[in-house]
Tab-separated table of C-alpha atoms in Angstrom:
chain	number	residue	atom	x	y	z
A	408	UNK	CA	13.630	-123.500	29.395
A	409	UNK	CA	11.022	-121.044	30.350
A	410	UNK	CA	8.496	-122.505	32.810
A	411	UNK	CA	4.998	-123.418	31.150
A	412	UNK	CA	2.105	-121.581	30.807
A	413	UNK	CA	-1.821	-122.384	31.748
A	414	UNK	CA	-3.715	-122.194	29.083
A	415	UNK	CA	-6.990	-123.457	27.805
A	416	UNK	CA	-8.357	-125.004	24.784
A	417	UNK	CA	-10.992	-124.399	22.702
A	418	UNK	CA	-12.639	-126.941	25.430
A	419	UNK	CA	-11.863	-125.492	28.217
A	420	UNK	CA	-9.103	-128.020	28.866
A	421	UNK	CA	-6.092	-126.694	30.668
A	422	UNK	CA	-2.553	-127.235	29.069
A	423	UNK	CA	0.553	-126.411	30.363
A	424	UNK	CA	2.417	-124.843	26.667
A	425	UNK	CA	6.012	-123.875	26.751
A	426	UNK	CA	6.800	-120.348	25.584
A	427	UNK	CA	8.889	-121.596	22.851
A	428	UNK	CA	5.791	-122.428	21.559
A	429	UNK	CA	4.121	-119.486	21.136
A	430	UNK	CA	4.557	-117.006	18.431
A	431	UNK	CA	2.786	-114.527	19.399
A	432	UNK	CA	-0.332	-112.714	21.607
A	433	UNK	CA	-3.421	-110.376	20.292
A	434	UNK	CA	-5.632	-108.082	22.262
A	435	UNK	CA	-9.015	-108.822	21.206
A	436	UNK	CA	-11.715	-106.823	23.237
A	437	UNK	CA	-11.072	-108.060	27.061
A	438	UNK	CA	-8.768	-111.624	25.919
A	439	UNK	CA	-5.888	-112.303	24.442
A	440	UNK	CA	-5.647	-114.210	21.287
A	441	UNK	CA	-2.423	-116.953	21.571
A	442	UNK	CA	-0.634	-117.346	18.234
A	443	UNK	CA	1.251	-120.335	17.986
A	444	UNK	CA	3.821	-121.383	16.027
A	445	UNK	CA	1.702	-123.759	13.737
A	446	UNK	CA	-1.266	-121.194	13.593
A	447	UNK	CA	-3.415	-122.387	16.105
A	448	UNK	CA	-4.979	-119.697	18.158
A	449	UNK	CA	-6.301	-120.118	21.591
A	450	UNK	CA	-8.315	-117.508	22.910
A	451	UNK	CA	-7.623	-116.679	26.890
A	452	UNK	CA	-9.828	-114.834	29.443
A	453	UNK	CA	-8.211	-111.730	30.106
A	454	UNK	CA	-6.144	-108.487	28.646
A	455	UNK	CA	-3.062	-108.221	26.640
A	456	UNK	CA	-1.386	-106.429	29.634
A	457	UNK	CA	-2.374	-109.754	32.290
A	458	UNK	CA	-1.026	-112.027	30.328
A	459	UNK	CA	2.121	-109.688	29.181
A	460	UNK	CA	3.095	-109.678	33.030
A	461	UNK	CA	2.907	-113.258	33.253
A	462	UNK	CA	5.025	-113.899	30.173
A	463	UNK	CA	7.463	-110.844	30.935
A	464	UNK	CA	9.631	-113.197	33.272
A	465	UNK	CA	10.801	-115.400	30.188
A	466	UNK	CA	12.329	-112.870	28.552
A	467	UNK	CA	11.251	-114.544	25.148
A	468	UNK	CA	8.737	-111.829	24.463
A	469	UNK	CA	7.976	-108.165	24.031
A	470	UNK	CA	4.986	-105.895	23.624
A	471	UNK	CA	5.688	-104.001	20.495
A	472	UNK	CA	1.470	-102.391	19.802
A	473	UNK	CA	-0.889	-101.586	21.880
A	474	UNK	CA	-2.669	-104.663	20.709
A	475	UNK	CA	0.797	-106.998	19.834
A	476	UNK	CA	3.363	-109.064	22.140
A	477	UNK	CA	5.381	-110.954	19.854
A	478	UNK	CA	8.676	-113.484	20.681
A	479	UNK	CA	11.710	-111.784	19.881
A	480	UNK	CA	13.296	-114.486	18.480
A	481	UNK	CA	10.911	-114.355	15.874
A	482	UNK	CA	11.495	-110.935	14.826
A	483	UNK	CA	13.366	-110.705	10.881
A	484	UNK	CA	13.134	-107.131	10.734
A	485	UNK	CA	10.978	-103.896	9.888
A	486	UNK	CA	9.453	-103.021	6.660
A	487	UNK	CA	9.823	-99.349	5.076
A	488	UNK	CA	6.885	-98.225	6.906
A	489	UNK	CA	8.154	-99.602	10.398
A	490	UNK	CA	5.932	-102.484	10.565
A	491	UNK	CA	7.573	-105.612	12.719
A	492	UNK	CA	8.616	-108.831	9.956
A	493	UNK	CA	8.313	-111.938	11.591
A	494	UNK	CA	10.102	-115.064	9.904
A	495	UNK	CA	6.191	-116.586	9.225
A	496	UNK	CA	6.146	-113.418	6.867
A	497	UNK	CA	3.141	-111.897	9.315
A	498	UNK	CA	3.416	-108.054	9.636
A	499	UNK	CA	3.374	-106.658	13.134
A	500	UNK	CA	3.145	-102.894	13.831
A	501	UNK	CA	5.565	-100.929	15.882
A	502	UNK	CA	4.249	-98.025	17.964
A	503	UNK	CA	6.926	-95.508	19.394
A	504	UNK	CA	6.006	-96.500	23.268
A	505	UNK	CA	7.610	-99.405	22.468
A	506	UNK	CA	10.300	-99.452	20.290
A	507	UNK	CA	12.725	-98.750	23.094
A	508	UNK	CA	12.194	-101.664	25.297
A	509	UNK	CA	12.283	-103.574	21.860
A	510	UNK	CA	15.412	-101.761	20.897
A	511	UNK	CA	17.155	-103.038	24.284
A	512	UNK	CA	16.379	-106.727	23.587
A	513	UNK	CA	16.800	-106.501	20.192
A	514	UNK	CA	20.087	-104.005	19.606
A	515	UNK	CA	19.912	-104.068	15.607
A	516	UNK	CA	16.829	-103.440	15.250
């Protein structure tokens, strides 16, 4: 199990949340939006790229957009136009910077 992560509530409360628990991060402006499994978002002080380096040593998740991190295991496929599938049925897109680090983790893809 990945170690947990800091984050705070709509509150400012600090929670320690396991990965596993997170679906998947948003850039919005100068935070990051965190996505979590049952829809609850959390919005965190600080860029996509921060909080990508301190969720990079779990290997659960992957930047995929300039604006997207998603967990892997979450990934169903890609639609005709290349967009990410997740199993929640949300549509992710793919840029081309990115679709070899995903293709490493994710072989069939």
């Amino acid at each position: 199990m990945a170690p947990k992560l800091p984050l705070k509530d709509l509150k400012g409360v600090t929670h320690f949340e396991p990965p596993e628990e997170i679906l998947r991060l948003e850039a919005r402006k100068q935070y990051t939006a965190f996505i979590f499994n049952d829809g609850t978002e959390w919005l965190q002080n600080g860029c996509l790229a921060y909080w990508c380096e301190r969720i990079q040593p779990t290997g659960l998740f992957c930047r995929v957009y300039r604006s997207h991190a998603v967990r892997v295991s979450e990934i169903e496929g890609k639609d005709a136009c290349g967009n990410l599938l997740l199993k929640n049925g949300t549509k992710i897109p793919l840029s081309d910077e990115y679709k070899e680090e995903l293709s490493k983790m994710l072989p069939l893809l």
